[in-house]
Amino acid sequence: MSSLALVILCGVLVAVGVYLILERSLSHIVLGIAAMSNGINILFLIAGGRSGEPPIVGTSEPEAMADPLVQAMMLTSIVITLSLTGFLLAMAYRAWQLRDNDEVRDDREDRAVAKRQAAEAMEEHEDKGDLVETVAEFHDETDGGNSES
């Protein structure tokens, strides 16, 4: 059974990683990926169960050996995270050279989708009519001091 501290640490690292990944700055995204990958590695460690003897055939009984799959998954995760971190750092450095900041900007498609949604919202609003006319239509004359005479 794993320690409660490891479970809490895993949750905190993954939560911090997700929060940082949702930021617009590439440096925050790099830190978020690093934190989240460390949290996931701890999750692999927790999921691996109890520790045991080295998983080498002939040195111990198979029941006493540690699970080698967890070790392989963690090593693969570390390699992938290292390569992704290097790529993102190169992108952040290049963006800093070109624009003096490392913020991720919206592309043309994002702006086109936002404009289309705004136009649809305006059409929907125009179809509903003027708010003043709607209020006048449903005005309650039993309102004591608010009625106009």
JSON list of C-alpha atoms in Angstrom, two decimals:
[
{"chain": "A", "resi": 1, "resn": "MET", "atom": "CA", "xyz": [0.00, 0.00, 0.00]},
{"chain": "A", "resi": 2, "resn": "SER", "atom": "CA", "xyz": [1.35, 3.40, -0.93]},
{"chain": "A", "resi": 3, "resn": "SER", "atom": "CA", "xyz": [1.84, 6.35, 1.33]},
{"chain": "A", "resi": 4, "resn": "LEU", "atom": "CA", "xyz": [-0.89, 8.98, 1.58]},
{"chain": "A", "resi": 5, "resn": "ALA", "atom": "CA", "xyz": [1.80, 11.62, 1.12]},
{"chain": "A", "resi": 6, "resn": "LEU", "atom": "CA", "xyz": [2.65, 10.20, -2.33]},
{"chain": "A", "resi": 7, "resn": "VAL", "atom": "CA", "xyz": [-1.01, 10.25, -3.37]},
{"chain": "A", "resi": 8, "resn": "ILE", "atom": "CA", "xyz": [-1.39, 13.87, -2.23]},
{"chain": "A", "resi": 9, "resn": "LEU", "atom": "CA", "xyz": [1.88, 14.86, -3.93]},
{"chain": "A", "resi": 10, "resn": "CYS", "atom": "CA", "xyz": [0.73, 13.20, -7.15]},
{"chain": "A", "resi": 11, "resn": "GLY", "atom": "CA", "xyz": [-2.57, 15.07, -7.09]},
{"chain": "A", "resi": 12, "resn": "VAL", "atom": "CA", "xyz": [-0.94, 18.42, -6.33]},
{"chain": "A", "resi": 13, "resn": "LEU", "atom": "CA", "xyz": [1.67, 18.05, -9.08]},
{"chain": "A", "resi": 14, "resn": "VAL", "atom": "CA", "xyz": [-0.90, 17.07, -11.69]},
{"chain": "A", "resi": 15, "resn": "ALA", "atom": "CA", "xyz": [-3.24, 19.91, -10.64]},
{"chain": "A", "resi": 16, "resn": "VAL", "atom": "CA", "xyz": [-0.43, 22.49, -10.76]},
{"chain": "A", "resi": 17, "resn": "GLY", "atom": "CA", "xyz": [0.69, 21.09, -14.11]},
{"chain": "A", "resi": 18, "resn": "VAL", "atom": "CA", "xyz": [-2.78, 21.36, -15.65]},
{"chain": "A", "resi": 19, "resn": "TYR", "atom": "CA", "xyz": [-3.18, 24.92, -14.33]},
{"chain": "A", "resi": 20, "resn": "LEU", "atom": "CA", "xyz": [0.17, 25.99, -15.80]},
{"chain": "A", "resi": 21, "resn": "ILE", "atom": "CA", "xyz": [-0.48, 24.29, -19.15]},
{"chain": "A", "resi": 22, "resn": "LEU", "atom": "CA", "xyz": [-3.65, 26.37, -19.55]},
{"chain": "A", "resi": 23, "resn": "GLU", "atom": "CA", "xyz": [-1.64, 29.62, -19.39]},
{"chain": "A", "resi": 24, "resn": "ARG", "atom": "CA", "xyz": [-0.69, 31.58, -22.55]},
{"chain": "A", "resi": 25, "resn": "SER", "atom": "CA", "xyz": [3.05, 31.79, -21.83]},
{"chain": "A", "resi": 26, "resn": "LEU", "atom": "CA", "xyz": [5.29, 29.04, -23.22]},
{"chain": "A", "resi": 27, "resn": "SER", "atom": "CA", "xyz": [7.52, 29.18, -20.13]},
{"chain": "A", "resi": 28, "resn": "HIS", "atom": "CA", "xyz": [4.48, 28.40, -17.96]},
{"chain": "A", "resi": 29, "resn": "ILE", "atom": "CA", "xyz": [3.53, 25.58, -20.31]},
{"chain": "A", "resi": 30, "resn": "VAL", "atom": "CA", "xyz": [7.02, 24.07, -20.03]},
{"chain": "A", "resi": 31, "resn": "LEU", "atom": "CA", "xyz": [6.88, 24.22, -16.22]},
{"chain": "A", "resi": 32, "resn": "GLY", "atom": "CA", "xyz": [3.37, 22.74, -16.28]},
{"chain": "A", "resi": 33, "resn": "ILE", "atom": "CA", "xyz": [4.45, 19.81, -18.42]},
{"chain": "A", "resi": 34, "resn": "ALA", "atom": "CA", "xyz": [7.39, 19.16, -16.12]},
{"chain": "A", "resi": 35, "resn": "ALA", "atom": "CA", "xyz": [5.19, 19.24, -13.01]},
{"chain": "A", "resi": 36, "resn": "MET", "atom": "CA", "xyz": [2.49, 17.09, -14.56]},
{"chain": "A", "resi": 37, "resn": "SER", "atom": "CA", "xyz": [4.95, 14.49, -15.85]},
{"chain": "A", "resi": 38, "resn": "ASN", "atom": "CA", "xyz": [6.53, 14.21, -12.41]},
{"chain": "A", "resi": 39, "resn": "GLY", "atom": "CA", "xyz": [3.07, 13.72, -10.92]},
{"chain": "A", "resi": 40, "resn": "ILE", "atom": "CA", "xyz": [2.29, 11.01, -13.46]},
{"chain": "A", "resi": 41, "resn": "ASN", "atom": "CA", "xyz": [5.61, 9.30, -12.71]},
{"chain": "A", "resi": 42, "resn": "ILE", "atom": "CA", "xyz": [4.65, 9.25, -9.03]},
{"chain": "A", "resi": 43, "resn": "LEU", "atom": "CA", "xyz": [1.30, 7.79, -10.09]},
{"chain": "A", "resi": 44, "resn": "PHE", "atom": "CA", "xyz": [3.18, 5.01, -11.91]},
{"chain": "A", "resi": 45, "resn": "LEU", "atom": "CA", "xyz": [5.20, 4.44, -8.74]},
{"chain": "A", "resi": 46, "resn": "ILE", "atom": "CA", "xyz": [2.02, 4.19, -6.67]},
{"chain": "A", "resi": 47, "resn": "ALA", "atom": "CA", "xyz": [0.34, 1.88, -9.20]},
{"chain": "A", "resi": 48, "resn": "GLY", "atom": "CA", "xyz": [3.37, -0.39, -9.28]},
{"chain": "A", "resi": 49, "resn": "GLY", "atom": "CA", "xyz": [2.60, -1.81, -5.87]},
{"chain": "A", "resi": 50, "resn": "ARG", "atom": "CA", "xyz": [5.14, -2.89, -3.31]},
{"chain": "A", "resi": 51, "resn": "SER", "atom": "CA", "xyz": [8.85, -2.77, -3.95]},
{"chain": "A", "resi": 52, "resn": "GLY", "atom": "CA", "xyz": [10.70, -6.02, -4.30]},
{"chain": "A", "resi": 53, "resn": "GLU", "atom": "CA", "xyz": [13.83, -7.72, -5.52]},
{"chain": "A", "resi": 54, "resn": "PRO", "atom": "CA", "xyz": [15.39, -6.69, -8.84]},
{"chain": "A", "resi": 55, "resn": "PRO", "atom": "CA", "xyz": [13.47, -8.24, -11.74]},
{"chain": "A", "resi": 56, "resn": "ILE", "atom": "CA", "xyz": [16.34, -10.40, -12.99]},
{"chain": "A", "resi": 57, "resn": "VAL", "atom": "CA", "xyz": [15.52, -14.05, -13.67]},
{"chain": "A", "resi": 58, "resn": "GLY", "atom": "CA", "xyz": [17.47, -16.43, -11.48]},
{"chain": "A", "resi": 59, "resn": "THR", "atom": "CA", "xyz": [18.34, -14.01, -8.68]},
{"chain": "A", "resi": 60, "resn": "SER", "atom": "CA", "xyz": [15.13, -14.37, -6.68]},
{"chain": "A", "resi": 61, "resn": "GLU", "atom": "CA", "xyz": [11.70, -15.94, -6.70]},
{"chain": "A", "resi": 62, "resn": "PRO", "atom": "CA", "xyz": [9.23, -14.47, -9.23]},
{"chain": "A", "resi": 63, "resn": "GLU", "atom": "CA", "xyz": [6.75, -13.58, -6.44]},
{"chain": "A", "resi": 64, "resn": "ALA", "atom": "CA", "xyz": [9.39, -11.45, -4.69]},
{"chain": "A", "resi": 65, "resn": "MET", "atom": "CA", "xyz": [10.39, -9.47, -7.79]},
{"chain": "A", "resi": 66, "resn": "ALA", "atom": "CA", "xyz": [9.37, -5.87, -8.44]},
{"chain": "A", "resi": 67, "resn": "ASP", "atom": "CA", "xyz": [7.17, -5.17, -11.46]},
{"chain": "A", "resi": 68, "resn": "PRO", "atom": "CA", "xyz": [9.46, -4.26, -14.39]},
{"chain": "A", "resi": 69, "resn": "LEU", "atom": "CA", "xyz": [6.59, -2.73, -16.39]},
{"chain": "A", "resi": 70, "resn": "VAL", "atom": "CA", "xyz": [6.38, 0.23, -14.02]},
{"chain": "A", "resi": 71, "resn": "GLN", "atom": "CA", "xyz": [10.09, 0.89, -14.41]},
{"chain": "A", "resi": 72, "resn": "ALA", "atom": "CA", "xyz": [9.83, 0.75, -18.19]},
{"chain": "A", "resi": 73, "resn": "MET", "atom": "CA", "xyz": [6.81, 3.09, -18.22]},
{"chain": "A", "resi": 74, "resn": "MET", "atom": "CA", "xyz": [8.58, 5.62, -15.98]},
{"chain": "A", "resi": 75, "resn": "LEU", "atom": "CA", "xyz": [11.73, 5.53, -18.10]},
{"chain": "A", "resi": 76, "resn": "THR", "atom": "CA", "xyz": [9.70, 6.03, -21.27]},
{"chain": "A", "resi": 77, "resn": "SER", "atom": "CA", "xyz": [7.81, 8.89, -19.64]},
{"chain": "A", "resi": 78, "resn": "ILE", "atom": "CA", "xyz": [11.05, 10.57, -18.61]},
{"chain": "A", "resi": 79, "resn": "VAL", "atom": "CA", "xyz": [12.47, 10.33, -22.14]},
{"chain": "A", "resi": 80, "resn": "ILE", "atom": "CA", "xyz": [9.30, 11.70, -23.76]},
{"chain": "A", "resi": 81, "resn": "THR", "atom": "CA", "xyz": [9.09, 14.55, -21.24]},
{"chain": "A", "resi": 82, "resn": "LEU", "atom": "CA", "xyz": [12.73, 15.47, -21.82]},
{"chain": "A", "resi": 83, "resn": "SER", "atom": "CA", "xyz": [12.27, 15.62, -25.59]},
{"chain": "A", "resi": 84, "resn": "LEU", "atom": "CA", "xyz": [9.02, 17.60, -25.31]},
{"chain": "A", "resi": 85, "resn": "THR", "atom": "CA", "xyz": [10.64, 20.03, -22.85]},
{"chain": "A", "resi": 86, "resn": "GLY", "atom": "CA", "xyz": [13.56, 20.57, -25.20]},
{"chain": "A", "resi": 87, "resn": "PHE", "atom": "CA", "xyz": [11.23, 21.22, -28.14]},
{"chain": "A", "resi": 88, "resn": "LEU", "atom": "CA", "xyz": [9.08, 23.67, -26.16]},
{"chain": "A", "resi": 89, "resn": "LEU", "atom": "CA", "xyz": [12.13, 25.50, -24.82]},
{"chain": "A", "resi": 90, "resn": "ALA", "atom": "CA", "xyz": [13.42, 25.89, -28.38]},
{"chain": "A", "resi": 91, "resn": "MET", "atom": "CA", "xyz": [10.01, 27.25, -29.44]},
{"chain": "A", "resi": 92, "resn": "ALA", "atom": "CA", "xyz": [9.91, 29.65, -26.49]},
{"chain": "A", "resi": 93, "resn": "TYR", "atom": "CA", "xyz": [13.43, 30.89, -27.25]},
{"chain": "A", "resi": 94, "resn": "ARG", "atom": "CA", "xyz": [12.58, 31.45, -30.91]},
{"chain": "A", "resi": 95, "resn": "ALA", "atom": "CA", "xyz": [9.35, 33.26, -30.01]},
{"chain": "A", "resi": 96, "resn": "TRP", "atom": "CA", "xyz": [11.31, 35.45, -27.59]},
{"chain": "A", "resi": 97, "resn": "GLN", "atom": "CA", "xyz": [13.81, 36.30, -30.33]},
{"chain": "A", "resi": 98, "resn": "LEU", "atom": "CA", "xyz": [11.09, 37.20, -32.85]},
{"chain": "A", "resi": 99, "resn": "ARG", "atom": "CA", "xyz": [8.52, 38.96, -30.66]},
{"chain": "A", "resi": 100, "resn": "ASP", "atom": "CA", "xyz": [10.23, 39.78, -27.32]},
{"chain": "A", "resi": 101, "resn": "ASN", "atom": "CA", "xyz": [7.66, 37.64, -25.48]},
{"chain": "A", "resi": 102, "resn": "ASP", "atom": "CA", "xyz": [6.76, 33.96, -25.32]},
{"chain": "A", "resi": 103, "resn": "GLU", "atom": "CA", "xyz": [2.98, 34.19, -25.34]},
{"chain": "A", "resi": 104, "resn": "VAL", "atom": "CA", "xyz": [1.01, 31.88, -27.58]},
{"chain": "A", "resi": 105, "resn": "ARG", "atom": "CA", "xyz": [-1.15, 33.99, -29.89]},
{"chain": "A", "resi": 106, "resn": "ASP", "atom": "CA", "xyz": [-4.42, 33.07, -31.54]},
{"chain": "A", "resi": 107, "resn": "ASP", "atom": "CA", "xyz": [-4.16, 31.99, -35.14]},
{"chain": "A", "resi": 108, "resn": "ARG", "atom": "CA", "xyz": [-6.44, 32.96, -38.03]},
{"chain": "A", "resi": 109, "resn": "GLU", "atom": "CA", "xyz": [-8.80, 30.04, -37.50]},
{"chain": "A", "resi": 110, "resn": "ASP", "atom": "CA", "xyz": [-9.33, 30.93, -33.83]},
{"chain": "A", "resi": 111, "resn": "ARG", "atom": "CA", "xyz": [-10.18, 34.50, -34.79]},
{"chain": "A", "resi": 112, "resn": "ALA", "atom": "CA", "xyz": [-12.51, 33.35, -37.60]},
{"chain": "A", "resi": 113, "resn": "VAL", "atom": "CA", "xyz": [-14.39, 31.04, -35.22]},
{"chain": "A", "resi": 114, "resn": "ALA", "atom": "CA", "xyz": [-14.69, 33.82, -32.64]},
{"chain": "A", "resi": 115, "resn": "LYS", "atom": "CA", "xyz": [-16.02, 36.27, -35.26]},
{"chain": "A", "resi": 116, "resn": "ARG", "atom": "CA", "xyz": [-18.53, 33.72, -36.55]},
{"chain": "A", "resi": 117, "resn": "GLN", "atom": "CA", "xyz": [-19.79, 33.03, -33.02]},
{"chain": "A", "resi": 118, "resn": "ALA", "atom": "CA", "xyz": [-20.11, 36.76, -32.32]},
{"chain": "A", "resi": 119, "resn": "ALA", "atom": "CA", "xyz": [-22.06, 37.27, -35.57]},
{"chain": "A", "resi": 120, "resn": "GLU", "atom": "CA", "xyz": [-24.40, 34.39, -34.71]},
{"chain": "A", "resi": 121, "resn": "ALA", "atom": "CA", "xyz": [-24.96, 35.84, -31.25]},
{"chain": "A", "resi": 122, "resn": "MET", "atom": "CA", "xyz": [-25.79, 39.25, -32.74]},
{"chain": "A", "resi": 123, "resn": "GLU", "atom": "CA", "xyz": [-28.27, 37.68, -35.18]},
{"chain": "A", "resi": 124, "resn": "GLU", "atom": "CA", "xyz": [-29.93, 35.82, -32.33]},
{"chain": "A", "resi": 125, "resn": "HIS", "atom": "CA", "xyz": [-30.14, 39.02, -30.30]},
{"chain": "A", "resi": 126, "resn": "GLU", "atom": "CA", "xyz": [-31.65, 40.95, -33.25]},
{"chain": "A", "resi": 127, "resn": "ASP", "atom": "CA", "xyz": [-34.22, 38.20, -33.81]},
{"chain": "A", "resi": 128, "resn": "LYS", "atom": "CA", "xyz": [-35.45, 38.57, -30.25]},
{"chain": "A", "resi": 129, "resn": "GLY", "atom": "CA", "xyz": [-36.25, 42.25, -30.78]},
{"chain": "A", "resi": 130, "resn": "ASP", "atom": "CA", "xyz": [-35.56, 45.31, -28.71]},
{"chain": "A", "resi": 131, "resn": "LEU", "atom": "CA", "xyz": [-35.41, 44.83, -24.95]},
{"chain": "A", "resi": 132, "resn": "VAL", "atom": "CA", "xyz": [-37.30, 48.09, -24.29]},
{"chain": "A", "resi": 133, "resn": "GLU", "atom": "CA", "xyz": [-40.24, 46.93, -26.42]},
{"chain": "A", "resi": 134, "resn": "THR", "atom": "CA", "xyz": [-40.30, 43.62, -24.61]},
{"chain": "A", "resi": 135, "resn": "VAL", "atom": "CA", "xyz": [-40.29, 45.32, -21.23]},
{"chain": "A", "resi": 136, "resn": "ALA", "atom": "CA", "xyz": [-43.08, 47.72, -22.27]},
{"chain": "A", "resi": 137, "resn": "GLU", "atom": "CA", "xyz": [-45.16, 44.81, -23.52]},
{"chain": "A", "resi": 138, "resn": "PHE", "atom": "CA", "xyz": [-44.99, 43.03, -20.18]},
{"chain": "A", "resi": 139, "resn": "HIS", "atom": "CA", "xyz": [-45.14, 46.10, -17.93]},
{"chain": "A", "resi": 140, "resn": "ASP", "atom": "CA", "xyz": [-47.25, 45.51, -14.86]},
{"chain": "A", "resi": 141, "resn": "GLU", "atom": "CA", "xyz": [-49.38, 48.53, -13.98]},
{"chain": "A", "resi": 142, "resn": "THR", "atom": "CA", "xyz": [-49.96, 47.32, -10.43]},
{"chain": "A", "resi": 143, "resn": "ASP", "atom": "CA", "xyz": [-46.44, 48.46, -9.60]},
{"chain": "A", "resi": 144, "resn": "GLY", "atom": "CA", "xyz": [-47.16, 51.28, -7.17]},
{"chain": "A", "resi": 145, "resn": "GLY", "atom": "CA", "xyz": [-44.59, 54.04, -7.72]},
{"chain": "A", "resi": 146, "resn": "ASN", "atom": "CA", "xyz": [-43.03, 52.80, -10.96]},
{"chain": "A", "resi": 147, "resn": "SER", "atom": "CA", "xyz": [-45.98, 53.34, -13.33]},
{"chain": "A", "resi": 148, "resn": "GLU", "atom": "CA", "xyz": [-46.01, 56.34, -15.62]},
{"chain": "A", "resi": 149, "resn": "SER", "atom": "CA", "xyz": [-49.33, 58.28, -15.77]}
]
